[in-house]
Amino acid sequence: MSNIQTYISENKERFLNELIELLKIPSISADSAYKNDVLNTADAIKSSLLKAGCDTVEICETDGYPIVYGEKIINPNLPTVLVYGHYDVQPPDPLDLWDSPPFEPVIKATELHPEGAIFARGACDDKGQMYMHVKALEYMTAHDELPCNVKFMIEGEEEVGSENLGVFVKANKEKLQNDVILISDTGMIANDVPSITTGLRGLSYVEVEVTGPNRDLHSGLYGGAVANPINILTKMIASLHDENNHITIPGFYDKVENLSDEERAEMAKAPFSLEKYKNALDIDAVYGEEGYTTNERNSIRPTLDVNGVWGGYIGEGAKTVIASKAYAKISMRLVPNQDWEEITQLFKTHFESIAPKAVKVKVTPHHGGQGYVTPIDSIGYKAASKAYEHTFGKTPIPQRSGGSIPIVSLFEQELKSKTILMGFGLDSDAIHSPNEHFGIWNYLKGIETIPHFYKHFVELKNK
Ligand code: BES
Ligand code: MN
Ligand code: MN
């Protein structure tokens, strides 16, 4: 398989240009103004899969954006790899914080990507990482090196909760039958410290509305005598953490799995510099739950964060007003064993119970999903590990991530197969932020590593 390196160096420019074309389409699933762009992206994925060697590719309609499903079945008796990815992207705002327009990709070198990185919304999350699989398939089919069957399922609603994908998976279990699911939609520790993601956090996302008086009031005439919903909401939010930054919702931690001292010691071995972490974020100190390290806080511990809060007057100058309503969007990152629907209910009950009589509270659940952990003794993990050993010259470190891909636990539940998370992004690639980028080295390294995964997976499976 040394051919893959030659193939990459001969086709590097084209691989980059094809990705750049894909990144130019603003496939923002959250904003209906971009509907046609999202649909056009699905078409573009379809033709790229056909060109790469899939026998059939379908655009599967859903109640939302379509799922692109393609397959190449070389022999029904051989194992099957199911590749999942998403072609939708996060909204790019705030736009003025981008150094170049989010849908006009440019290549620039950075400290961590001296060989250049592609700057565009979706470069890393997930168009760039998803497209590595398309190019790896192209290589394998062109060189007769595809050792098993492959199915691709690329959705357009990951960034808005994957609800229709859940319906699709439940309705198509036979079609999606596989031996392992392969996803590149996470990250790794550093380019010289490869790691494989072994866990994802779950999520419960809710919106809250606090209503005081039935209309906005003069803050002089009424101030002090009626509840101000913004004052009340912020007070309620503040009470959700105690002085040790533990979450105060009764029952919230009941099902949290506590790691053994050995497991925590193992985790602490992963290279990490608190100084570099603080410098990269321009902060003087980290902040979080008492008794846990930074890497524990952002992976094995659950959290509660306000993602947005609004209400009242925010225009130019001053307006003396007590708003009638105040709002917040709140996410809770969950760990395996915590049930997201149960946590949503606990939140709702608690939040309603702490509201003073002077206001009305409405809690609206948005979406959520379960966390996920994958064992490191599975064939899939071992095959991934061997693949990285080949292309990075190092054994990858298993690492639990703080992010969420809620559909992964549904895959396990419905399709009964394990997911291997081969992510090639870096935390500093700014996914969901202005100036998102993906290292060219990472992109090509991903394309190089994926065929090795297939080879080792089939070999281990046949043992
Ligand atoms: N690819 C990310 C998740 C991710 C990134 C996991 C890096 C691990 C490391 C995915 O696209 C994402 O953004 N997920 C959302 C949840 C979704 C329901 C909107 C998230 O984690 O906020
Ligand atoms: Mn993603
Ligand atoms: Mn994302």
XYZ file of C-alpha atoms and ligand atoms in Angstrom:
487
model
C 0.000 0.000 0.000
C 2.949 2.360 -0.454
C 1.082 3.358 -3.609
C -1.256 5.505 -1.604
C 1.543 7.975 -0.859
C 2.438 8.223 -4.525
C -1.216 8.593 -5.465
C -1.654 11.403 -2.935
C 1.402 13.331 -4.066
C 0.315 13.008 -7.707
C -3.256 14.105 -6.995
C -2.773 16.524 -4.135
C -3.766 19.651 -6.069
C -6.933 18.050 -7.368
C -7.842 16.723 -3.900
C -7.514 20.250 -2.549
C -9.402 21.878 -5.391
C -12.298 19.461 -5.163
C -12.644 20.134 -1.439
C -12.435 23.868 -2.052
C -15.335 23.645 -4.540
C -17.411 21.806 -1.929
C -16.566 24.400 0.717
C -17.817 27.213 -1.498
C -21.410 26.021 -1.109
C -22.937 27.499 2.074
C -24.777 24.386 3.298
C -26.057 25.931 6.529
C -28.735 23.563 7.782
C -29.935 25.852 10.580
C -30.934 28.697 8.258
C -33.712 28.033 5.736
C -32.442 30.862 3.530
C -29.720 28.420 2.439
C -32.069 25.595 1.517
C -30.997 25.404 -2.129
C -27.335 25.439 -1.173
C -27.840 22.554 1.229
C -29.666 20.596 -1.483
C -26.965 21.402 -4.047
C -24.330 20.128 -1.646
C -26.151 16.795 -1.436
C -26.030 16.588 -5.250
C -22.328 17.413 -5.245
C -21.655 14.632 -2.725
C -23.638 12.225 -4.858
C -21.572 12.868 -7.964
C -18.297 12.720 -6.019
C -19.255 9.306 -4.625
C -20.147 8.022 -8.086
C -16.834 9.286 -9.482
C -14.951 7.703 -6.580
C -16.332 4.293 -7.456
C -19.648 3.705 -5.706
C -21.891 1.419 -7.773
C -25.078 3.158 -6.727
C -25.754 6.461 -4.999
C -29.182 7.660 -3.971
C -30.448 10.948 -2.632
C -32.797 9.715 0.092
C -35.499 12.229 0.886
C -36.495 12.821 4.506
C -38.814 15.288 6.221
C -35.781 17.565 6.290
C -32.616 17.559 4.219
C -31.780 14.433 2.246
C -29.325 11.722 3.158
C -26.831 10.781 0.482
C -26.482 7.008 0.481
C -23.975 5.209 -1.694
C -22.484 1.758 -1.756
C -20.012 -0.522 -3.416
C -20.670 -4.156 -2.696
C -17.839 -6.299 -4.016
C -18.912 -9.555 -2.371
C -21.807 -10.049 0.047
C -19.717 -12.542 2.036
C -17.068 -9.966 2.845
C -17.285 -7.514 5.759
C -18.927 -4.128 5.263
C -17.695 -0.734 6.468
C -20.347 1.971 6.867
C -18.940 5.479 6.568
C -20.948 8.283 8.160
C -20.340 12.021 7.785
C -22.259 15.252 7.354
C -22.375 17.783 4.548
C -24.152 20.531 6.484
C -22.220 23.214 8.341
C -22.735 25.594 11.235
C -23.823 29.183 10.557
C -20.672 31.273 10.093
C -21.584 34.274 12.218
C -20.239 36.520 13.629
C -19.061 37.307 10.109
C -16.945 40.318 11.004
C -14.597 38.107 13.014
C -13.546 36.125 9.941
C -10.254 37.155 8.324
C -11.584 35.948 4.961
C -15.174 35.192 3.897
C -16.346 31.815 5.273
C -17.439 30.457 1.892
C -14.461 31.702 -0.107
C -11.820 29.182 0.962
C -8.217 30.368 1.227
C -5.035 28.505 2.127
C -2.796 30.024 4.771
C -0.050 28.654 7.007
C -0.492 28.751 10.788
C 1.779 27.895 13.686
C 0.290 24.409 14.005
C -0.175 23.996 10.258
C 3.092 25.205 8.713
C 2.197 23.361 5.500
C -0.956 25.396 5.169
C -4.564 25.052 6.186
C -7.808 25.615 4.286
C -9.863 28.347 5.929
C -13.614 28.020 5.371
C -16.750 27.094 7.287
C -16.964 23.295 7.196
C -13.285 22.812 6.308
C -12.801 20.550 9.327
C -16.407 20.019 10.501
C -17.167 18.028 8.502
C -16.744 18.495 4.753
C -12.967 18.149 4.808
C -12.977 15.117 7.056
C -15.896 13.471 5.255
C -14.251 14.040 1.879
C -11.086 12.208 2.997
C -13.213 9.046 2.888
C -14.383 9.794 -0.629
C -10.796 10.211 -1.802
C -9.652 7.099 0.064
C -12.400 5.167 -1.730
C -11.257 6.636 -5.044
C -7.749 5.358 -4.399
C -8.885 1.908 -3.320
C -11.241 1.331 -6.242
C -8.770 2.700 -8.799
C -6.034 0.361 -7.517
C -8.174 -2.667 -6.862
C -7.357 -2.374 -3.179
C -10.840 -2.165 -1.727
C -10.798 -5.291 0.464
C -14.468 -5.300 1.497
C -17.861 -3.724 0.934
C -18.430 -0.096 1.700
C -21.539 1.963 2.357
C -21.623 5.752 2.665
C -24.303 7.618 4.572
C -23.749 11.379 4.486
C -26.426 13.503 6.116
C -27.341 17.178 5.965
C -28.774 17.762 9.428
C -26.033 16.831 11.888
C -25.611 20.389 13.084
C -29.317 20.625 13.868
C -29.748 17.347 15.726
C -29.972 14.515 13.113
C -33.636 13.860 13.850
C -34.526 12.664 10.372
C -31.427 10.501 10.195
C -32.704 8.671 13.260
C -35.953 7.941 11.434
C -34.018 6.836 8.320
C -31.774 4.478 10.287
C -34.710 2.858 12.055
C -36.508 2.339 8.743
C -33.479 0.986 6.839
C -31.717 -1.396 9.191
C -31.319 -4.081 6.529
C -29.858 -1.720 3.958
C -27.454 -0.223 6.486
C -26.273 -3.550 7.885
C -22.518 -3.373 8.506
C -19.602 -4.744 10.511
C -18.218 -1.436 11.665
C -19.094 2.245 11.371
C -16.299 4.621 10.502
C -16.523 8.352 11.187
C -14.091 11.227 10.816
C -15.847 14.074 12.607
C -13.716 14.474 15.728
C -10.159 15.517 16.474
C -6.794 14.265 17.627
C -4.326 15.568 20.209
C -1.638 16.943 17.879
C -0.069 16.141 14.526
C 2.793 14.386 16.313
C 0.495 12.866 18.971
C -2.110 10.829 17.115
C -5.168 9.777 19.090
C -8.399 7.925 18.453
C -11.611 9.191 20.004
C -13.125 6.549 22.278
C -15.954 8.567 23.779
C -18.403 11.334 22.997
C -20.583 13.255 25.393
C -24.342 13.223 25.226
C -26.386 16.371 25.020
C -29.579 17.936 26.248
C -30.414 21.286 24.699
C -33.231 23.404 26.068
C -34.613 26.895 25.698
C -36.116 28.766 28.635
C -38.496 31.714 28.662
C -39.228 33.797 31.745
C -42.257 36.070 31.599
C -42.964 38.850 34.087
C -45.546 41.578 33.399
C -47.720 41.301 30.293
C -45.913 44.193 28.560
C -42.641 46.092 28.692
C -42.827 48.617 31.528
C -41.293 52.000 32.398
C -38.470 51.023 34.741
C -39.046 54.111 36.872
C -42.774 53.818 37.293
C -42.736 50.088 37.953
C -39.095 49.346 38.855
C -38.707 47.772 42.283
C -42.337 46.738 42.490
C -42.624 43.999 39.850
C -40.312 41.146 38.957
C -37.808 41.951 36.232
C -37.592 38.762 34.127
C -33.974 39.429 33.159
C -32.928 39.870 36.793
C -34.820 36.723 37.714
C -33.533 34.637 34.796
C -29.894 35.501 35.469
C -30.360 34.725 39.168
C -31.921 31.378 38.329
C -29.124 30.565 35.901
C -26.476 31.519 38.455
C -28.026 29.157 40.976
C -27.530 26.168 38.661
C -23.893 25.863 39.821
C -22.714 25.892 43.434
C -19.512 27.449 44.768
C -17.541 24.380 43.641
C -19.039 24.530 40.172
C -21.086 21.431 40.727
C -24.445 21.447 38.995
C -27.252 21.861 41.539
C -30.102 20.107 39.707
C -31.261 17.316 42.046
C -30.450 13.893 40.590
C -28.233 15.306 37.839
C -25.186 13.237 38.819
C -27.047 10.077 39.874
C -26.091 7.995 36.840
C -22.706 9.541 36.123
C -20.125 6.838 35.857
C -17.130 7.583 38.049
C -13.827 6.540 36.581
C -11.470 4.469 38.694
C -8.210 5.988 39.908
C -6.403 3.784 37.372
C -8.492 5.102 34.508
C -7.923 8.680 35.631
C -4.190 8.046 35.916
C -4.222 6.580 32.393
C -6.020 9.681 31.089
C -3.549 11.978 32.785
C -0.729 10.437 30.732
C -1.937 12.101 27.533
C 0.380 15.003 26.758
C -1.169 18.311 27.821
C 0.237 21.710 28.703
C -1.997 23.928 30.820
C 0.207 26.910 29.995
C -0.219 26.411 26.249
C -3.937 25.846 26.718
C -4.318 29.135 28.595
C -2.137 31.018 26.144
C -4.090 29.765 23.157
C -7.293 31.130 24.692
C -5.823 34.289 26.259
C -7.054 33.391 29.716
C -5.222 33.797 33.019
C -6.809 30.778 34.649
C -8.995 27.835 33.790
C -12.348 27.431 35.506
C -14.512 24.441 36.240
C -15.705 21.723 38.521
C -13.688 21.363 41.719
C -11.685 18.161 41.999
C -11.153 17.517 38.284
C -8.420 18.347 35.803
C -9.036 20.365 32.653
C -9.027 17.237 30.490
C -11.465 15.523 32.825
C -13.737 18.553 32.955
C -14.013 18.615 29.189
C -14.557 14.928 28.569
C -15.655 12.624 31.394
C -17.688 15.139 33.407
C -21.113 16.548 32.560
C -21.630 20.300 32.171
C -24.298 22.971 31.951
C -23.689 26.055 29.829
C -25.724 29.012 28.706
C -25.238 29.305 24.938
C -27.184 32.500 24.489
C -29.230 34.880 26.598
C -31.417 37.746 25.466
C -34.192 40.114 26.345
C -34.835 43.803 26.937
C -33.223 46.712 25.174
C -29.897 46.196 23.440
C -30.055 48.965 20.837
C -27.978 52.119 20.766
C -28.034 54.424 23.774
C -30.230 53.771 26.788
C -33.876 52.921 27.146
C -35.372 52.681 30.621
C -37.466 49.580 30.449
C -38.394 46.419 32.311
C -38.835 43.790 29.650
C -41.809 41.492 29.740
C -39.708 38.468 28.782
C -36.193 37.064 29.052
C -34.764 34.018 27.315
C -31.801 31.676 27.370
C -30.569 28.675 25.427
C -28.893 26.123 27.645
C -26.928 23.000 26.787
C -25.977 20.189 29.098
C -23.171 17.898 27.998
C -23.754 14.453 29.394
C -21.582 11.434 29.992
C -22.347 7.781 29.258
C -25.191 6.308 31.364
C -26.889 9.671 31.832
C -30.132 9.516 29.902
C -30.688 12.727 27.980
C -34.476 12.632 28.174
C -34.368 12.028 31.897
C -31.883 14.885 32.365
C -34.088 17.173 30.275
C -36.991 16.326 32.588
C -34.872 16.888 35.717
C -33.840 20.265 34.362
C -37.420 21.261 33.570
C -38.767 20.251 36.969
C -35.941 21.988 38.791
C -35.995 25.155 36.727
C -39.725 25.550 37.173
C -39.411 24.895 40.892
C -36.842 27.637 41.514
C -38.859 30.354 39.787
C -40.456 32.890 42.110
C -44.263 33.253 41.905
C -43.814 36.657 40.326
C -42.801 35.139 36.958
C -43.938 32.357 34.649
C -41.364 29.931 33.274
C -41.504 27.894 30.093
C -38.892 25.237 29.328
C -38.808 23.954 25.759
C -36.563 20.966 24.983
C -34.750 21.231 21.629
C -32.827 18.082 20.920
C -30.399 15.756 22.553
C -28.701 12.417 22.470
C -26.850 9.861 24.481
C -23.119 9.793 25.107
C -20.945 7.035 23.733
C -17.881 5.004 24.713
C -16.194 2.446 22.557
C -13.900 -0.298 23.867
C -10.267 -0.407 22.768
C -10.153 -4.184 22.380
C -12.572 -4.366 19.440
C -11.382 -5.358 15.967
C -12.346 -1.929 14.700
C -10.258 -0.111 17.287
C -7.292 -2.400 16.727
C -7.486 -1.923 12.974
C -7.583 1.852 13.402
C -4.662 1.711 15.796
C -2.576 -0.304 13.324
C -3.486 2.078 10.532
C -2.176 5.072 12.513
C 0.960 3.144 13.471
C 1.614 2.759 9.770
C 1.068 6.332 8.714
C 2.082 8.282 11.850
C 4.808 5.889 13.022
C 3.269 5.954 16.511
C 0.603 4.096 18.428
C -2.401 6.409 18.821
C -3.633 7.314 22.299
C -7.277 6.519 23.113
C -9.000 9.736 24.157
C -12.511 10.633 25.206
C -13.819 13.778 23.596
C -16.086 16.438 25.001
C -18.081 16.944 21.807
C -21.237 15.149 20.776
C -22.396 13.192 17.764
C -25.709 12.040 19.196
C -26.518 9.703 16.319
C -23.602 7.398 17.233
C -25.409 5.847 20.195
C -28.487 5.372 18.032
C -26.318 3.541 15.472
C -25.208 1.141 18.170
C -28.760 0.652 19.435
C -30.372 0.134 16.024
C -27.600 -1.371 13.902
C -25.781 -3.196 16.710
C -22.367 -2.133 15.535
C -19.500 -0.215 17.047
C -18.346 3.118 15.734
C -14.680 3.961 15.233
C -13.980 7.694 15.455
C -10.910 8.460 13.356
C -10.752 12.230 13.658
C -7.916 14.239 12.107
C -8.816 17.768 13.214
C -7.152 19.734 16.000
C -9.006 21.536 18.816
C -7.429 24.749 17.551
C -9.009 24.333 14.097
C -11.835 26.574 15.328
C -14.832 24.440 14.358
C -18.101 26.340 14.961
C -15.990 29.518 15.368
C -14.822 32.233 13.003
C -11.795 31.214 10.902
C -12.476 27.492 10.955
C -9.696 25.669 9.145
C -8.308 22.212 8.409
C -4.634 21.462 7.963
C -3.643 20.262 4.504
C -1.261 17.827 6.164
C -4.172 16.477 8.234
C -6.421 16.192 5.191
C -3.846 14.204 3.254
C -2.844 12.148 6.300
C -6.466 11.148 6.715
C -6.715 10.053 3.092
C -3.529 8.044 3.571
C -4.584 6.384 6.832
C -8.119 5.301 5.855
C -7.151 2.585 3.322
C -4.882 1.036 5.976
C -7.886 0.825 8.273
C -9.837 -1.183 5.674
C -6.928 -3.530 5.088
C -6.335 -4.237 8.784
C -10.020 -4.485 9.570
C -10.556 -7.192 6.983
C -7.383 -9.014 8.032
C -8.355 -9.016 11.709
C -11.902 -10.008 10.856
C -10.660 -13.032 8.909
C -8.395 -14.257 11.696
N -18.166 17.163 14.713
C -18.859 17.756 15.807
C -18.677 17.008 17.113
C -17.271 16.862 17.617
C -16.257 17.739 17.277
C -17.003 15.816 18.473
C -14.976 17.555 17.773
C -15.737 15.651 18.974
C -14.724 16.518 18.622
C -20.343 17.815 15.446
O -20.538 18.342 14.150
C -21.028 18.777 16.383
O -20.763 19.935 16.300
N -21.903 18.271 17.238
C -22.693 19.122 18.061
C -23.937 18.447 18.499
C -25.062 18.523 17.500
C -26.302 17.856 18.060
C -25.368 19.930 17.084
C -21.928 19.523 19.293
O -21.077 18.762 19.785
O -22.214 20.615 19.779
Mn -19.296 17.463 12.805
Mn -20.349 20.555 14.277
